Short mmCIF file of C-alpha atoms in Angstrom, two decimals:
data_model
loop_
_atom_site.label_atom_id
_atom_site.label_comp_id
_atom_site.label_asym_id
_atom_site.label_seq_id
_atom_site.Cartn_x
_atom_site.Cartn_y
_atom_site.Cartn_z
CA TYR Q 22 -12.25 25.62 -27.90
CA GLN Q 23 -13.64 28.56 -29.86
CA LYS Q 24 -13.55 32.18 -28.79
CA HIS Q 25 -16.76 34.14 -29.21
CA ASN Q 26 -17.00 37.40 -31.09
CA TRP Q 27 -19.09 39.25 -28.54
CA ARG Q 28 -20.70 42.54 -29.55
CA TYR Q 29 -21.39 44.70 -26.55
CA THR Q 30 -23.66 47.72 -26.45
CA MET Q 31 -24.76 50.31 -23.92
CA THR Q 32 -28.51 49.87 -23.53
CA GLY Q 33 -30.92 52.46 -22.20
CA ASN Q 34 -31.36 50.53 -18.97
CA LEU Q 35 -27.59 50.36 -18.47
CA GLU Q 36 -27.45 54.12 -18.95
CA LYS Q 37 -30.02 54.44 -16.15
CA LEU Q 38 -27.89 52.21 -13.90
CA ALA Q 39 -24.81 54.32 -14.70
CA GLU Q 40 -26.77 57.44 -13.71
CA MET Q 41 -27.89 55.74 -10.48
CA ALA Q 42 -24.29 54.75 -9.72
CA SER Q 43 -23.05 58.29 -10.41
CA GLY Q 44 -25.66 59.66 -8.02
CA MET Q 45 -24.86 57.16 -5.28
CA TRP Q 46 -21.07 57.26 -5.50
CA THR Q 47 -18.78 60.00 -6.68
CA GLU Q 48 -18.64 60.53 -10.41
CA LYS Q 49 -14.93 59.71 -10.23
CA ALA Q 50 -15.94 56.16 -9.33
CA VAL Q 51 -18.06 55.74 -12.49
CA SER Q 52 -16.81 55.80 -16.07
CA THR Q 53 -18.93 55.13 -19.15
CA ASP Q 54 -18.38 54.37 -22.81
CA ASP Q 55 -20.45 52.96 -25.67
CA ILE Q 56 -20.14 49.43 -24.24
CA GLY Q 57 -21.23 49.95 -20.63
CA PHE Q 58 -19.84 51.44 -17.46
CA VAL Q 59 -17.31 50.71 -14.75
CA LEU Q 60 -17.88 51.30 -11.05
CA GLU Q 61 -14.67 51.47 -9.00
CA LEU Q 62 -15.04 50.91 -5.27
CA GLY Q 63 -11.67 50.69 -3.60
CA ASP Q 64 -9.55 48.26 -5.58
CA VAL Q 65 -12.58 46.52 -7.12
CA LYS Q 66 -13.60 47.50 -10.64
CA MET Q 67 -17.08 46.28 -11.53
CA SER Q 68 -17.81 46.34 -15.26
CA PHE Q 69 -21.46 46.51 -16.33
CA PHE Q 70 -22.27 45.61 -19.94
CA SER Q 71 -24.87 43.96 -22.15
CA HIS Q 72 -24.73 41.83 -25.27
CA ASP Q 73 -26.62 42.28 -28.55
CA GLY Q 74 -27.65 38.63 -28.65
CA LEU Q 75 -29.17 38.62 -25.17
CA PRO Q 76 -31.92 41.27 -25.03
CA ASN Q 77 -32.96 42.64 -21.63
CA THR Q 78 -29.92 41.04 -20.02
CA ALA Q 79 -26.95 42.75 -18.42
CA PHE Q 80 -23.78 41.52 -16.76
CA CYS Q 81 -21.61 42.68 -13.88
CA ARG Q 82 -18.02 41.44 -13.79
CA ALA Q 83 -15.04 41.93 -11.46
CA CYS Q 84 -11.56 40.45 -11.41
CA ILE Q 85 -10.95 38.22 -8.41
CA ALA Q 86 -7.22 37.70 -8.92
CA SER Q 87 -4.43 37.09 -11.35
CA LEU Q 88 -3.22 33.51 -11.16
CA GLY Q 89 0.30 34.67 -11.90
CA GLU Q 90 0.35 35.78 -8.28
CA THR Q 91 -0.66 32.43 -6.80
CA LYS Q 92 1.62 29.74 -5.48
CA CYS Q 93 -0.93 26.93 -6.05
CA PRO Q 94 -3.07 27.89 -9.06
CA ASP Q 95 -4.43 24.36 -9.47
CA ASP Q 96 -5.68 24.30 -5.87
CA PHE Q 97 -7.36 27.68 -6.31
CA ALA Q 98 -8.95 26.52 -9.57
CA GLU Q 99 -10.31 23.46 -7.76
CA ALA Q 100 -11.77 25.67 -5.01
CA ALA Q 101 -13.35 27.92 -7.65
CA LEU Q 102 -14.96 24.96 -9.41
CA ALA Q 103 -16.36 23.75 -6.10
CA GLY Q 104 -17.76 27.25 -5.44
CA ASN Q 105 -19.45 27.23 -8.84
CA PHE Q 106 -21.28 23.98 -8.09
CA PHE Q 107 -24.91 25.09 -8.24
CA TRP Q 108 -23.51 28.57 -7.50
CA SER Q 109 -23.19 27.53 -3.85
CA GLY Q 110 -20.22 29.75 -3.13
CA THR Q 111 -20.88 32.62 -5.51
CA ASN Q 112 -24.28 34.07 -4.55
CA GLY Q 113 -25.64 33.02 -7.93
CA ALA Q 114 -22.78 34.52 -9.95
CA THR Q 115 -20.23 32.50 -11.93
CA LEU Q 116 -16.49 32.23 -11.44
CA SER Q 117 -14.58 31.96 -14.68
CA TYR Q 118 -11.04 31.91 -15.96
CA ASN Q 119 -9.80 34.38 -18.59
CA GLU Q 120 -6.97 32.63 -20.41
CA ASP Q 121 -5.67 35.81 -22.07
CA GLU Q 122 -5.23 37.53 -18.69
CA ASN Q 123 -4.51 34.42 -16.60
CA ALA Q 124 -7.09 35.69 -14.13
CA PHE Q 125 -10.29 34.60 -12.38
CA TYR Q 126 -13.42 36.72 -12.71
CA LEU Q 127 -16.77 36.77 -10.96
CA THR Q 128 -19.61 37.49 -13.39
CA ASP Q 129 -23.29 37.93 -12.64
CA ARG Q 130 -26.14 38.04 -15.14
CA PHE Q 131 -29.36 39.93 -14.42
CA ASP Q 132 -32.39 41.53 -16.09
CA ASP Q 133 -31.31 44.99 -17.17
CA ASP Q 134 -34.44 46.51 -15.60
CA ALA Q 135 -34.10 44.62 -12.30
CA PHE Q 136 -33.34 47.67 -10.18
CA GLY Q 137 -36.23 50.07 -9.83
CA ASP Q 138 -34.64 52.29 -7.22
CA ASP Q 139 -31.34 53.24 -5.62
CA ASP Q 140 -31.88 50.96 -2.60
CA ALA Q 141 -32.27 47.84 -4.75
CA PHE Q 142 -29.20 48.70 -6.83
CA GLU Q 143 -27.14 49.54 -3.75
CA ALA Q 144 -28.13 46.21 -2.14
CA TYR Q 145 -27.07 44.40 -5.32
CA ILE Q 146 -23.68 46.17 -5.35
CA ALA Q 147 -23.14 45.39 -1.65
CA GLY Q 148 -23.90 41.70 -2.21
CA PHE Q 149 -21.67 41.47 -5.27
CA MET Q 150 -18.83 43.22 -3.39
CA ARG Q 151 -19.19 40.78 -0.46
CA THR Q 152 -18.83 37.86 -2.88
CA VAL Q 153 -15.79 39.41 -4.59
CA MET Q 154 -14.13 40.08 -1.24
CA ASP Q 155 -14.97 36.56 -0.02
CA TRP Q 156 -13.20 35.04 -3.03
CA ARG Q 157 -10.24 37.37 -2.60
CA GLU Q 158 -9.95 36.17 1.01
CA ARG Q 159 -10.16 32.56 -0.15
CA LEU Q 160 -7.38 33.26 -2.65
CA ALA Q 161 -5.17 34.76 0.06
CA ILE Q 162 -4.21 31.29 1.29
CA TYR Q 163 -2.74 30.59 -2.16
CA LEU Q 164 -0.67 33.80 -2.35
CA PRO Q 165 3.02 33.81 -1.46
CA GLU Q 166 3.89 35.22 1.95
CA PRO Q 167 4.90 38.90 1.80
CA GLN Q 168 8.63 39.44 2.05
CA ASP Q 169 9.80 41.59 4.94
CA ASN Q 170 12.59 43.74 3.54
CA ALA Q 171 13.25 45.62 6.77
CA GLU Q 172 16.77 45.37 8.07
CA GLU Q 173 17.34 43.55 11.33
CA VAL Q 174 17.89 45.80 14.30
CA ARG Q 175 20.92 44.76 16.34
#
């Protein structure tokens, strides 16, 4: 196993997407830096970035869940691998495991000029969010039951 030394950059087309996102959602939801931008919708943070070695390509990534929270991480990993089979359960995106964070991510790769207008970009975001939320729901069966700390009423 070898870790890659990725070099990320903010391309002109990503800057356009960041501007579109700022116009469609509140500016508080969008933050930019020299690598890319982050769109926060509720508790989902979608990171958009590109890579020097892959021209005209951009990525969108969101954390599905930390495996430290799961009661059956192996079962969830098996479900994630099944969902990745020909991208049948991921809408074309890829589920992956980040060893450093002990977390699963959903990552999508697209042409960085794929969205010509707000409607196309908004439809993409809606589809990606549905997939993230679907996998969070699937994970819920592997989470421990919440503890009820309320005192008994007698």
